[in-house]
Short mmCIF file of C-alpha atoms in Angstrom, two decimals:
data_model
loop_
_atom_site.label_atom_id
_atom_site.label_comp_id
_atom_site.label_asym_id
_atom_site.label_seq_id
_atom_site.Cartn_x
_atom_site.Cartn_y
_atom_site.Cartn_z
CA UNK A 1 -137.51 -304.34 56.37
CA UNK A 2 -139.35 -301.44 55.36
CA UNK A 3 -138.85 -298.59 58.57
CA UNK A 4 -134.78 -300.01 57.46
CA UNK A 5 -135.40 -299.20 53.94
CA UNK A 6 -136.56 -296.02 54.84
CA UNK A 7 -134.10 -294.44 57.15
CA UNK A 8 -131.31 -295.51 54.71
CA UNK A 9 -133.54 -293.54 51.71
CA UNK A 10 -133.83 -290.78 54.70
CA UNK A 11 -130.13 -290.40 55.44
CA UNK A 12 -129.55 -290.91 51.18
CA UNK A 13 -131.83 -287.87 50.62
CA UNK A 14 -130.82 -286.12 52.90
CA UNK A 15 -126.57 -286.23 52.22
CA UNK A 16 -128.16 -285.40 48.62
CA UNK A 17 -129.61 -282.56 49.75
CA UNK A 18 -126.06 -280.96 51.75
CA UNK A 19 -123.73 -282.26 48.59
CA UNK A 20 -126.77 -280.25 46.29
CA UNK A 21 -126.54 -277.08 48.49
CA UNK A 22 -122.40 -277.31 48.52
CA UNK A 23 -122.60 -278.18 44.74
CA UNK A 24 -124.35 -274.44 44.25
CA UNK A 25 -122.49 -272.42 47.11
CA UNK A 26 -119.10 -274.10 45.50
CA UNK A 27 -120.34 -272.11 42.04
CA UNK A 28 -121.74 -269.75 43.21
CA UNK A 29 -118.21 -268.55 44.80
CA UNK A 30 -116.00 -268.88 41.64
CA UNK A 31 -118.76 -266.72 40.00
CA UNK A 32 -119.71 -262.81 39.98
CA UNK A 33 -123.33 -260.94 39.23
CA UNK A 34 -121.45 -259.35 36.21
CA UNK A 35 -120.51 -262.00 34.18
CA UNK A 36 -117.23 -263.67 33.24
CA UNK A 37 -114.28 -261.38 30.77
CA UNK A 38 -112.72 -263.80 28.00
CA UNK A 39 -109.81 -263.18 26.94
CA UNK A 40 -110.13 -262.33 23.35
CA UNK A 41 -107.41 -264.58 20.60
CA UNK A 42 -105.32 -262.56 18.74
CA UNK A 43 -104.07 -265.22 16.91
CA UNK A 44 -100.82 -266.99 17.38
CA UNK A 45 -97.23 -265.38 18.41
CA UNK A 46 -93.62 -264.77 20.17
CA UNK A 47 -94.96 -262.28 22.45
CA UNK A 48 -93.88 -264.51 25.19
CA UNK A 49 -91.24 -266.22 24.13
CA UNK A 50 -92.35 -268.78 22.38
CA UNK A 51 -94.89 -269.59 20.10
CA UNK A 52 -98.50 -269.88 21.99
CA UNK A 53 -101.15 -269.17 21.23
CA UNK A 54 -101.93 -264.70 22.56
CA UNK A 55 -104.96 -263.74 23.78
CA UNK A 56 -105.35 -261.03 25.22
CA UNK A 57 -108.08 -258.59 28.75
CA UNK A 58 -108.29 -254.99 29.10
CA UNK A 59 -109.94 -254.72 32.73
CA UNK A 60 -109.67 -251.39 34.91
CA UNK A 61 -109.32 -250.07 38.03
CA UNK A 62 -112.21 -247.75 39.60
CA UNK A 63 -112.19 -245.24 42.08
CA UNK A 64 -115.91 -245.77 42.93
CA UNK A 65 -117.74 -248.47 42.78
CA UNK A 66 -121.21 -246.59 41.84
CA UNK A 67 -119.66 -244.46 39.94
CA UNK A 68 -119.91 -245.74 35.23
CA UNK A 69 -117.24 -246.55 33.01
CA UNK A 70 -116.21 -244.42 29.70
CA UNK A 71 -119.29 -246.71 28.26
CA UNK A 72 -121.66 -245.74 30.44
CA UNK A 73 -122.09 -249.20 32.07
CA UNK A 74 -122.00 -248.80 36.13
CA UNK A 75 -118.34 -249.78 37.26
CA UNK A 76 -120.08 -251.54 40.46
CA UNK A 77 -124.05 -252.10 40.26
CA UNK A 78 -125.68 -252.80 43.71
CA UNK A 79 -122.23 -252.24 45.12
CA UNK A 80 -121.29 -249.42 47.65
CA UNK A 81 -121.28 -246.41 47.55
CA UNK A 82 -117.33 -245.23 47.46
CA UNK A 83 -115.20 -248.28 46.91
CA UNK A 84 -113.06 -248.97 44.84
CA UNK A 85 -113.63 -251.67 42.69
CA UNK A 86 -111.89 -253.62 39.30
CA UNK A 87 -114.55 -253.65 37.01
CA UNK A 88 -116.62 -254.52 34.44
CA UNK A 89 -115.97 -257.52 36.20
CA UNK A 90 -113.59 -259.71 38.66
CA UNK A 91 -113.66 -262.78 37.20
CA UNK A 92 -111.67 -263.18 33.94
CA UNK A 93 -111.25 -266.05 31.55
CA UNK A 94 -108.36 -267.59 29.74
CA UNK A 95 -107.24 -270.51 27.66
CA UNK A 96 -104.79 -272.61 29.34
CA UNK A 97 -100.60 -271.99 28.40
CA UNK A 98 -101.78 -269.45 26.13
CA UNK A 99 -99.31 -266.17 26.08
CA UNK A 100 -102.20 -263.67 28.07
CA UNK A 101 -102.02 -259.83 28.09
CA UNK A 102 -103.59 -257.86 30.48
CA UNK A 103 -103.82 -253.98 30.03
CA UNK A 104 -105.81 -252.34 33.18
CA UNK A 105 -106.38 -248.50 32.93
CA UNK A 106 -105.94 -247.59 37.03
CA UNK A 107 -108.21 -244.22 37.75
CA UNK A 108 -107.52 -244.37 41.35
CA UNK A 109 -105.09 -243.00 43.95
CA UNK A 110 -102.86 -245.19 45.99
CA UNK A 111 -100.94 -244.54 49.03
CA UNK A 112 -98.10 -246.66 50.44
CA UNK A 113 -97.59 -250.49 50.17
CA UNK A 114 -97.46 -252.38 53.81
CA UNK A 115 -94.97 -254.87 52.19
CA UNK A 116 -92.58 -253.63 49.78
CA UNK A 117 -92.10 -257.04 47.73
CA UNK A 118 -95.33 -256.41 45.91
CA UNK A 119 -94.03 -252.62 44.54
CA UNK A 120 -92.18 -256.30 42.69
CA UNK A 121 -93.37 -257.09 39.54
CA UNK A 122 -92.86 -260.58 39.33
CA UNK A 123 -94.66 -263.32 36.96
CA UNK A 124 -94.78 -262.03 34.20
CA UNK A 125 -92.00 -261.87 30.73
CA UNK A 126 -89.59 -260.52 31.73
CA UNK A 127 -90.67 -259.31 35.46
CA UNK A 128 -91.82 -256.34 33.88
CA UNK A 129 -94.63 -253.80 32.87
CA UNK A 130 -94.64 -251.44 30.48
CA UNK A 131 -97.12 -248.36 31.78
CA UNK A 132 -98.42 -245.24 30.19
CA UNK A 133 -99.46 -242.13 31.89
CA UNK A 134 -102.47 -240.30 30.89
CA UNK A 135 -103.65 -235.83 31.65
CA UNK A 136 -102.14 -234.31 34.85
CA UNK A 137 -99.31 -236.45 36.92
CA UNK A 138 -98.95 -235.90 40.30
CA UNK A 139 -94.76 -235.69 42.21
CA UNK A 140 -94.08 -239.48 42.50
CA UNK A 141 -93.71 -240.26 46.88
CA UNK A 142 -89.83 -239.41 46.82
CA UNK A 143 -91.19 -235.49 46.39
CA UNK A 144 -89.26 -234.97 43.17
CA UNK A 145 -89.95 -236.30 40.19
CA UNK A 146 -93.48 -236.54 38.33
CA UNK A 147 -95.05 -239.94 38.02
CA UNK A 148 -95.21 -240.04 35.08
CA UNK A 149 -94.49 -243.42 32.66
CA UNK A 150 -93.43 -243.68 28.70
CA UNK A 151 -94.64 -246.88 28.28
CA UNK A 152 -90.67 -248.35 28.97
CA UNK A 153 -90.47 -251.48 30.64
CA UNK A 154 -90.42 -251.02 34.50
CA UNK A 155 -89.44 -253.59 37.13
CA UNK A 156 -90.87 -251.88 40.34
CA UNK A 157 -92.38 -249.08 41.35
CA UNK A 158 -91.77 -247.04 44.35
CA UNK A 159 -94.00 -249.14 47.43
CA UNK A 160 -95.19 -245.69 48.77
CA UNK A 161 -96.86 -245.37 44.55
CA UNK A 162 -99.39 -247.98 44.38
CA UNK A 163 -102.92 -247.86 43.33
CA UNK A 164 -103.31 -251.17 43.37
CA UNK A 165 -102.31 -254.73 42.33
CA UNK A 166 -103.44 -257.46 40.39
CA UNK A 167 -101.58 -260.82 42.44
CA UNK A 168 -102.68 -264.34 40.40
CA UNK A 169 -101.84 -267.22 42.61
CA UNK A 170 -103.25 -270.89 42.13
CA UNK A 171 -106.40 -272.64 44.33
CA UNK A 172 -104.61 -275.74 46.06
CA UNK A 173 -104.07 -278.42 44.12
CA UNK A 174 -103.41 -275.93 40.66
CA UNK A 175 -99.91 -275.31 40.01
CA UNK A 176 -98.24 -274.20 43.72
CA UNK A 177 -95.43 -272.36 41.72
CA UNK A 178 -97.38 -270.12 39.48
CA UNK A 179 -97.33 -266.65 40.89
CA UNK A 180 -97.85 -262.98 39.22
CA UNK A 181 -97.48 -260.22 41.18
CA UNK A 182 -98.19 -257.20 39.24
CA UNK A 183 -97.79 -253.61 40.92
CA UNK A 184 -100.18 -250.52 39.60
CA UNK A 185 -99.70 -246.97 40.10
CA UNK A 186 -101.22 -244.53 41.00
CA UNK A 187 -103.32 -242.46 39.07
CA UNK A 188 -102.99 -237.89 39.36
CA UNK A 189 -105.40 -236.13 41.36
CA UNK A 190 -108.48 -235.81 39.41
CA UNK A 191 -108.65 -239.46 39.65
CA UNK A 192 -112.09 -239.72 41.57
CA UNK A 193 -115.72 -240.68 41.31
CA UNK A 194 -114.99 -242.24 37.29
CA UNK A 195 -118.24 -240.59 36.00
CA UNK A 196 -118.83 -239.35 32.61
CA UNK A 197 -115.67 -239.55 30.31
CA UNK A 198 -112.90 -241.33 31.69
CA UNK A 199 -110.65 -241.15 28.70
CA UNK A 200 -110.16 -237.02 30.59
CA UNK A 201 -109.39 -238.19 34.51
CA UNK A 202 -105.73 -239.31 34.80
CA UNK A 203 -105.13 -242.61 34.73
CA UNK A 204 -102.02 -245.02 34.48
CA UNK A 205 -102.46 -248.00 31.64
CA UNK A 206 -100.44 -250.85 32.51
CA UNK A 207 -99.39 -253.89 30.16
CA UNK A 208 -98.31 -257.25 30.55
CA UNK A 209 -98.16 -261.15 29.03
CA UNK A 210 -97.60 -263.89 31.04
CA UNK A 211 -97.94 -267.62 30.75
CA UNK A 212 -100.82 -268.86 32.13
CA UNK A 213 -100.81 -272.75 33.29
CA UNK A 214 -102.70 -275.43 33.52
CA UNK A 215 -107.03 -275.74 33.51
CA UNK A 216 -108.30 -274.99 36.62
CA UNK A 217 -108.83 -271.42 38.84
CA UNK A 218 -106.89 -268.86 39.97
CA UNK A 219 -107.62 -266.35 42.69
CA UNK A 220 -106.42 -262.36 43.10
CA UNK A 221 -106.54 -260.10 44.77
CA UNK A 222 -105.15 -256.96 45.72
CA UNK A 223 -102.46 -256.49 47.89
CA UNK A 224 -102.25 -252.82 48.57
CA UNK A 225 -104.54 -251.85 51.44
CA UNK A 226 -107.37 -249.44 51.05
CA UNK A 227 -109.88 -250.74 53.13
CA UNK A 228 -110.68 -250.04 56.44
CA UNK A 229 -110.50 -251.74 60.15
CA UNK A 230 -106.66 -253.21 60.91
CA UNK A 231 -104.26 -252.59 58.57
CA UNK A 232 -106.45 -251.23 56.29
CA UNK A 233 -108.14 -254.39 54.96
CA UNK A 234 -111.89 -254.32 56.33
CA UNK A 235 -113.93 -253.01 54.63
CA UNK A 236 -113.83 -253.36 50.49
CA UNK A 237 -110.91 -255.99 51.20
CA UNK A 238 -112.16 -258.40 53.01
CA UNK A 239 -115.74 -258.28 50.80
CA UNK A 240 -115.30 -260.15 47.68
CA UNK A 241 -115.82 -258.57 44.13
CA UNK A 242 -114.38 -255.32 44.82
CA UNK A 243 -110.15 -256.28 44.89
CA UNK A 244 -109.95 -259.58 44.65
CA UNK A 245 -111.51 -262.53 42.12
CA UNK A 246 -110.88 -265.91 39.74
CA UNK A 247 -108.84 -266.26 36.74
CA UNK A 248 -110.36 -269.46 35.30
CA UNK A 249 -107.99 -270.54 33.04
CA UNK A 250 -110.11 -273.38 30.62
CA UNK B 1 -132.15 -316.22 92.03
CA UNK B 2 -134.97 -317.29 89.43
CA UNK B 3 -135.89 -315.12 86.39
CA UNK B 4 -138.23 -313.99 83.90
CA UNK B 5 -137.84 -313.89 79.56
CA UNK B 6 -139.76 -311.19 78.13
CA UNK B 7 -138.00 -311.31 74.39
CA UNK B 8 -135.67 -312.33 75.12
CA UNK B 9 -134.29 -310.00 77.68
CA UNK B 10 -133.76 -311.62 80.95
CA UNK B 11 -134.74 -310.08 83.93
CA UNK B 12 -132.79 -311.38 87.04
CA UNK B 13 -133.89 -310.69 91.11
CA UNK B 14 -131.98 -311.20 93.60
CA UNK B 15 -132.23 -312.29 97.57
CA UNK B 16 -131.16 -309.42 98.57
CA UNK B 17 -130.91 -305.52 97.37
CA UNK B 18 -127.61 -305.97 98.16
CA UNK B 19 -126.49 -308.85 96.09
CA UNK B 20 -128.45 -307.36 93.42
CA UNK B 21 -126.55 -304.15 93.40
CA UNK B 22 -122.91 -305.63 93.81
CA UNK B 23 -122.76 -308.61 93.06
CA UNK B 24 -119.34 -309.96 93.19
CA UNK B 25 -116.59 -309.27 90.69
CA UNK B 26 -116.78 -313.40 89.82
CA UNK B 27 -121.15 -313.21 88.71
CA UNK B 28 -120.38 -310.06 86.65
CA UNK B 29 -118.28 -311.42 84.40
CA UNK B 30 -120.15 -314.38 83.85
CA UNK B 31 -122.98 -312.15 83.48
CA UNK B 32 -124.15 -312.07 79.01
CA UNK B 33 -123.10 -308.73 78.83
CA UNK B 34 -120.26 -308.42 80.24
CA UNK B 35 -118.34 -310.79 78.29
CA UNK B 36 -119.83 -310.00 75.44
CA UNK B 37 -118.51 -305.97 75.98
CA UNK B 38 -114.93 -307.70 76.84
CA UNK B 39 -114.77 -309.80 73.59
CA UNK B 40 -116.07 -306.57 71.25
CA UNK B 41 -113.23 -305.02 73.85
CA UNK B 42 -111.33 -307.40 72.67
CA UNK B 43 -111.54 -307.47 69.73
CA UNK B 44 -111.78 -303.46 68.95
CA UNK B 45 -108.07 -302.95 70.51
CA UNK B 46 -106.73 -306.02 68.67
CA UNK B 47 -107.77 -303.47 65.17
CA UNK B 48 -106.88 -300.02 67.42
CA UNK B 49 -104.05 -301.01 68.06
CA UNK B 50 -102.82 -302.73 64.38
CA UNK B 51 -103.99 -299.45 62.91
CA UNK B 52 -102.51 -297.34 64.79
CA UNK B 53 -99.05 -298.59 64.18
CA UNK B 54 -99.64 -300.15 60.37
CA UNK B 55 -102.09 -297.08 58.97
CA UNK B 56 -100.55 -294.26 59.78
CA UNK B 57 -97.80 -293.88 58.31
CA UNK B 58 -99.93 -294.29 55.01
CA UNK B 59 -102.05 -291.42 55.50
CA UNK B 60 -99.19 -289.92 57.36
CA UNK B 61 -97.40 -287.00 54.52
CA UNK B 62 -94.21 -287.35 53.71
CA UNK B 63 -91.71 -285.77 55.64
CA UNK B 64 -89.01 -283.87 55.15
CA UNK B 65 -87.76 -282.81 58.67
CA UNK B 66 -86.52 -285.38 62.11
CA UNK B 67 -88.86 -282.68 63.80
CA UNK B 68 -92.30 -284.16 60.98
CA UNK B 69 -91.06 -287.41 61.55
CA UNK B 70 -91.26 -286.65 65.29
CA UNK B 71 -95.29 -285.50 64.97
CA UNK B 72 -95.97 -288.18 63.26
CA UNK B 73 -94.33 -291.26 65.69
CA UNK B 74 -96.56 -289.10 68.35
CA UNK B 75 -99.81 -289.35 66.22
CA UNK B 76 -98.42 -292.99 65.79
CA UNK B 77 -97.78 -293.66 69.73
CA UNK B 78 -101.42 -291.92 70.77
CA UNK B 79 -103.43 -293.45 68.55
CA UNK B 80 -102.29 -296.52 69.96
CA UNK B 81 -102.50 -295.78 73.98
CA UNK B 82 -106.13 -295.10 72.74
CA UNK B 83 -107.33 -297.42 71.29
CA UNK B 84 -108.13 -299.52 74.33
CA UNK B 85 -110.53 -296.16 75.01
CA UNK B 86 -111.37 -295.93 72.99
CA UNK B 87 -112.56 -299.28 72.47
CA UNK B 88 -114.89 -299.44 75.30
CA UNK B 89 -116.48 -296.74 74.41
CA UNK B 90 -117.63 -298.70 71.38
CA UNK B 91 -117.20 -302.07 72.91
CA UNK B 92 -120.10 -301.04 75.58
CA UNK B 93 -121.99 -298.63 73.12
CA UNK B 94 -121.90 -301.73 69.92
CA UNK B 95 -122.88 -304.09 72.36
CA UNK B 96 -126.08 -301.85 73.53
CA UNK B 97 -126.73 -301.29 70.02
CA UNK B 98 -127.41 -304.49 69.02
CA UNK B 99 -129.15 -306.83 72.38
CA UNK B 100 -130.96 -303.90 74.03
CA UNK B 101 -132.51 -302.44 70.35
CA UNK B 102 -136.28 -302.47 70.11
CA UNK B 103 -137.17 -305.61 68.01
CA UNK B 104 -140.48 -305.14 67.29
CA UNK B 105 -143.82 -303.75 68.78
CA UNK B 106 -144.56 -305.68 71.09
CA UNK B 107 -141.76 -304.89 72.92
CA UNK B 108 -142.54 -303.55 76.57
CA UNK B 109 -139.70 -300.30 77.50
CA UNK B 110 -138.04 -302.62 80.13
CA UNK B 111 -138.46 -301.68 83.98
CA UNK B 112 -135.76 -299.50 85.18
CA UNK B 113 -132.24 -301.42 86.38
CA UNK B 114 -131.17 -301.82 90.25
CA UNK B 115 -130.12 -298.75 91.48
CA UNK B 116 -126.78 -297.75 91.14
CA UNK B 117 -124.33 -297.52 93.95
CA UNK B 118 -119.92 -297.17 94.22
CA UNK B 119 -118.07 -299.55 93.31
CA UNK B 120 -114.46 -299.01 94.81
CA UNK B 121 -112.92 -301.81 92.84
CA UNK B 122 -113.88 -299.86 89.66
CA UNK B 123 -113.51 -296.84 90.30
CA UNK B 124 -110.01 -297.27 92.03
CA UNK B 125 -109.27 -298.49 88.10
CA UNK B 126 -110.05 -296.13 86.23
CA UNK B 127 -109.04 -293.32 88.17
CA UNK B 128 -105.05 -295.19 88.20
CA UNK B 129 -104.98 -296.28 84.43
CA UNK B 130 -106.22 -293.14 83.53
CA UNK B 131 -103.63 -290.99 85.50
CA UNK B 132 -101.04 -293.47 84.31
CA UNK B 133 -102.53 -292.39 80.51
CA UNK B 134 -102.39 -289.22 81.14
CA UNK B 135 -98.09 -289.30 82.70
CA UNK B 136 -97.21 -291.17 79.80
CA UNK B 137 -98.70 -288.56 77.24
CA UNK B 138 -97.34 -285.89 78.70
CA UNK B 139 -94.10 -287.34 79.21
CA UNK B 140 -93.78 -288.38 75.74
CA UNK B 141 -94.83 -284.64 75.07
CA UNK B 142 -92.71 -283.02 77.12
CA UNK B 143 -89.52 -285.84 75.82
CA UNK B 144 -90.38 -284.12 72.18
CA UNK B 145 -90.52 -280.67 73.28
CA UNK B 146 -87.52 -280.05 74.58
CA UNK B 147 -85.71 -282.13 72.28
CA UNK B 148 -86.60 -279.81 69.80
CA UNK B 149 -85.11 -276.57 71.60
CA UNK B 150 -81.90 -276.99 70.33
CA UNK B 151 -79.75 -273.66 68.84
CA UNK B 152 -78.04 -273.40 66.25
CA UNK B 153 -75.90 -270.17 66.37
CA UNK B 154 -74.86 -270.93 62.28
CA UNK B 155 -79.09 -272.12 61.98
CA UNK B 156 -79.72 -270.09 58.29
CA UNK B 157 -81.97 -267.12 58.87
CA UNK B 158 -85.11 -266.76 56.76
CA UNK B 159 -87.39 -264.33 57.50
CA UNK B 160 -91.16 -264.60 57.10
CA UNK B 161 -93.92 -262.29 56.52
CA UNK B 162 -97.52 -263.37 56.49
CA UNK B 163 -100.36 -260.61 55.18
CA UNK B 164 -103.09 -260.73 53.99
CA UNK B 165 -103.12 -263.04 52.27
CA UNK B 166 -100.00 -264.18 50.61
CA UNK B 167 -96.41 -265.55 52.18
CA UNK B 168 -93.18 -263.60 51.47
CA UNK B 169 -89.80 -265.04 52.40
CA UNK B 170 -87.27 -262.55 52.81
CA UNK B 171 -83.39 -264.14 53.16
CA UNK B 172 -81.12 -261.76 54.80
CA UNK B 173 -77.19 -260.70 55.16
CA UNK B 174 -75.46 -263.80 56.19
CA UNK B 175 -73.14 -266.39 55.90
CA UNK B 176 -74.48 -270.18 55.37
CA UNK B 177 -72.28 -272.64 56.53
CA UNK B 178 -73.19 -275.71 54.07
CA UNK B 179 -72.80 -279.43 54.58
CA UNK B 180 -69.03 -279.81 54.22
CA UNK B 181 -68.13 -276.86 55.71
CA UNK B 182 -68.47 -275.05 52.44
CA UNK B 183 -69.93 -271.80 53.21
CA UNK B 184 -72.63 -269.04 50.89
CA UNK B 185 -72.55 -265.90 51.54
CA UNK B 186 -75.77 -264.05 50.73
CA UNK B 187 -74.29 -260.05 51.20
CA UNK B 188 -77.81 -258.48 51.05
CA UNK B 189 -80.83 -260.02 51.66
CA UNK B 190 -82.77 -261.43 49.61
CA UNK B 191 -86.64 -261.44 48.63
CA UNK B 192 -88.90 -264.52 47.80
CA UNK B 193 -92.58 -265.73 46.62
CA UNK B 194 -91.15 -269.01 48.14
CA UNK B 195 -89.84 -271.04 50.15
CA UNK B 196 -86.59 -273.15 49.37
CA UNK B 197 -84.43 -274.59 52.22
CA UNK B 198 -81.23 -276.40 51.49
CA UNK B 199 -80.86 -279.58 52.90
CA UNK B 200 -79.25 -280.80 56.06
CA UNK B 201 -79.14 -277.02 56.93
CA UNK B 202 -80.44 -275.58 60.47
CA UNK B 203 -83.36 -272.84 59.77
CA UNK B 204 -84.27 -270.39 61.65
CA UNK B 205 -87.34 -268.26 61.09
CA UNK B 206 -88.35 -265.47 62.46
CA UNK B 207 -92.68 -264.97 61.28
CA UNK B 208 -94.27 -261.84 61.81
CA UNK B 209 -97.55 -260.11 60.07
CA UNK B 210 -97.82 -256.99 58.50
CA UNK B 211 -101.48 -256.89 59.75
CA UNK B 212 -103.58 -260.03 61.21
CA UNK B 213 -102.74 -262.92 62.73
CA UNK B 214 -102.08 -265.49 60.77
CA UNK B 215 -100.47 -269.42 61.33
CA UNK B 216 -97.54 -269.86 59.61
CA UNK B 217 -97.27 -274.01 58.78
CA UNK B 218 -94.87 -275.84 56.16
CA UNK B 219 -96.76 -278.99 56.06
CA UNK B 220 -94.42 -281.33 55.68
CA UNK B 221 -91.50 -279.69 58.26
CA UNK B 222 -93.27 -280.62 61.17
CA UNK B 223 -93.22 -277.60 63.22
CA UNK B 224 -96.33 -274.35 62.97
CA UNK B 225 -96.40 -271.02 64.73
CA UNK B 226 -98.71 -268.08 64.76
CA UNK B 227 -97.60 -264.92 62.50
CA UNK B 228 -98.46 -261.96 64.42
CA UNK B 229 -98.55 -258.52 63.67
CA UNK B 230 -95.60 -257.05 65.88
CA UNK B 231 -94.40 -259.79 67.83
CA UNK B 232 -91.27 -262.20 66.17
CA UNK B 233 -92.05 -265.71 66.52
CA UNK B 234 -88.72 -267.98 66.51
CA UNK B 235 -89.95 -272.00 64.74
CA UNK B 236 -86.53 -273.77 64.18
CA UNK B 237 -85.62 -276.87 62.22
CA UNK B 238 -83.31 -279.21 59.35
CA UNK B 239 -84.67 -280.26 56.81
CA UNK B 240 -82.41 -283.29 56.15
CA UNK B 241 -84.75 -284.85 53.28
CA UNK B 242 -85.28 -283.95 49.42
CA UNK B 243 -88.83 -283.00 48.00
CA UNK B 244 -91.02 -279.63 47.49
CA UNK B 245 -94.06 -278.73 49.91
CA UNK B 246 -96.68 -276.44 50.46
CA UNK B 247 -96.38 -273.88 52.84
CA UNK B 248 -100.40 -273.40 54.35
CA UNK B 249 -101.75 -270.94 56.68
CA UNK B 250 -103.09 -272.79 59.27
CA UNK B 251 -105.32 -269.28 61.48
CA UNK B 252 -108.54 -268.05 59.62
CA UNK B 253 -107.54 -264.71 58.33
CA UNK B 254 -109.72 -263.56 56.18
CA UNK B 255 -111.42 -263.92 52.71
CA UNK B 256 -108.94 -265.84 51.03
CA UNK B 257 -107.15 -267.38 54.05
CA UNK B 258 -108.13 -270.74 51.67
CA UNK B 259 -105.92 -269.33 49.29
CA UNK B 260 -103.14 -267.68 51.18
CA UNK B 261 -100.29 -271.57 50.43
CA UNK B 262 -96.52 -271.32 48.71
CA UNK B 263 -94.94 -273.71 47.20
CA UNK B 264 -91.68 -275.34 49.20
CA UNK B 265 -88.79 -277.54 48.67
CA UNK B 266 -85.85 -278.99 50.60
CA UNK B 267 -83.46 -278.54 47.36
CA UNK B 268 -79.48 -279.51 46.89
CA UNK B 269 -76.65 -276.87 48.06
CA UNK B 270 -76.04 -276.00 44.77
CA UNK B 271 -80.06 -275.55 43.86
CA UNK B 272 -79.92 -273.39 46.78
CA UNK B 273 -77.14 -271.11 46.01
CA UNK B 274 -78.17 -270.79 42.79
CA UNK B 275 -81.28 -269.65 43.26
CA UNK B 276 -80.03 -267.05 46.03
CA UNK B 277 -77.31 -266.15 43.78
CA UNK B 278 -80.48 -264.94 41.02
CA UNK B 279 -81.54 -262.33 43.82
CA UNK B 280 -78.65 -259.96 44.45
CA UNK B 281 -80.23 -257.60 41.62
CA UNK B 282 -82.83 -257.05 43.65
CA UNK B 283 -85.51 -259.59 41.96
CA UNK B 284 -87.86 -260.90 44.34
CA UNK B 285 -86.96 -264.90 43.92
CA UNK B 286 -89.96 -268.12 42.87
CA UNK B 287 -89.46 -271.13 42.81
CA UNK B 288 -87.07 -273.22 41.25
CA UNK B 289 -86.39 -277.06 39.77
CA UNK B 290 -86.19 -279.36 42.70
CA UNK B 291 -85.26 -283.01 43.27
CA UNK B 292 -87.49 -284.98 44.74
CA UNK B 293 -86.05 -288.04 46.42
CA UNK B 294 -85.06 -289.07 49.83
CA UNK B 295 -82.59 -289.85 51.06
#
């Protein structure tokens, strides 16, 4: 009897240890060493077409993870130098069933999407975004008109004028029909190592709103391949924390 | 032949070595451990067969196509066919674990059993049964596979593109033949991030990838195929039940492989027609309201 109890106890203890390790990995997987950026409340309004709690989130895409943002803080402490990165963090938090307005400041250059579908705005209010250009502009990839925006809502950009994208979807079992895709136009020539006063660097400020889904964790990633190796989806694209992250809807 | 007992373990001695290693079948069947194993085998076989027949449909997902239901039926048949084999292995293990367990610290290790010699009857029976079982499984699989190779010239064409880490769909310009003879004209390509299919219309998926290998797996359509860059992998099915499902990636493809899934649905003709019409202005289509139910 004692041996039986001992064997059973050992099995239970081992299972508990494995479960705790799994919980630890899970908690770590949805987190970021740079912390969680929580949405700021703006009260109730009809920005998203009906009366909803309205919140806002502001973050940016930087050309160099080892550089600093306009507050002088390092974008990605310990990050791989020369890799682009979202910042100040890659994990965000917003309330459920709320109108979420995001402001993304895009400082990086870019290129052509593998799949032109991601050059179109999807899932936002009116399926549009507004972009305001600042600083020195360059010509668009069609070689004629400058890549300059004045805040007028647009539904798509040229697939060859993409700096990054913000593509957001629910995890399996959470709002499977939820999908938001926002292309971020590339910035001008001076987009570089984001050191110093970034307000003088060319950048594109992209604003869009969407209605958040039910409570749960949503995953986002960039669909413009700016890495190395196969189809440019290696290196920075395959490493968590730079071009991918989570949105916790609470 | 005499026997002596050692804490319940019987050791028989024999008049000759031949009698020891190759007793007649009659004597074998009357050995306690053989009878016990057969009893356990029979009970487990009955349980396995019943589980295969009645429990398999409960745990398998609701399928929206004949190919999907054929896959469920195949799982059921293979479970029943495998039940006696699995039961035999389990019966030998269970009986040995119970009957030959170490009961107390006074137990001495058992002496070696008699040396094993070949038994033509046992070897032959095992070979014949195994061959028949494999031939049956092969025939069943080939028959099911060949029945799914029918090509419909008027199938709805859907171009599927996998890239890290989302599926996108494109309905190229075509004329779709709907049930009842109606037609739906898609004048120019329509892009979508969800997959909607009209009920009872043959579909042909043209699957490819923009980067690495992905696995196109619409879970409840009963089909699955690789998405390889530069290659067009053709898959065919005819959804015949309304309902929602998801499309997953079945080939590990990188960081967010587990999140590479999209909403899908089999919808009535009218819903599909209205949904496709929204894409005529170049808008990328997302999910539409569907009606869930079985025919």
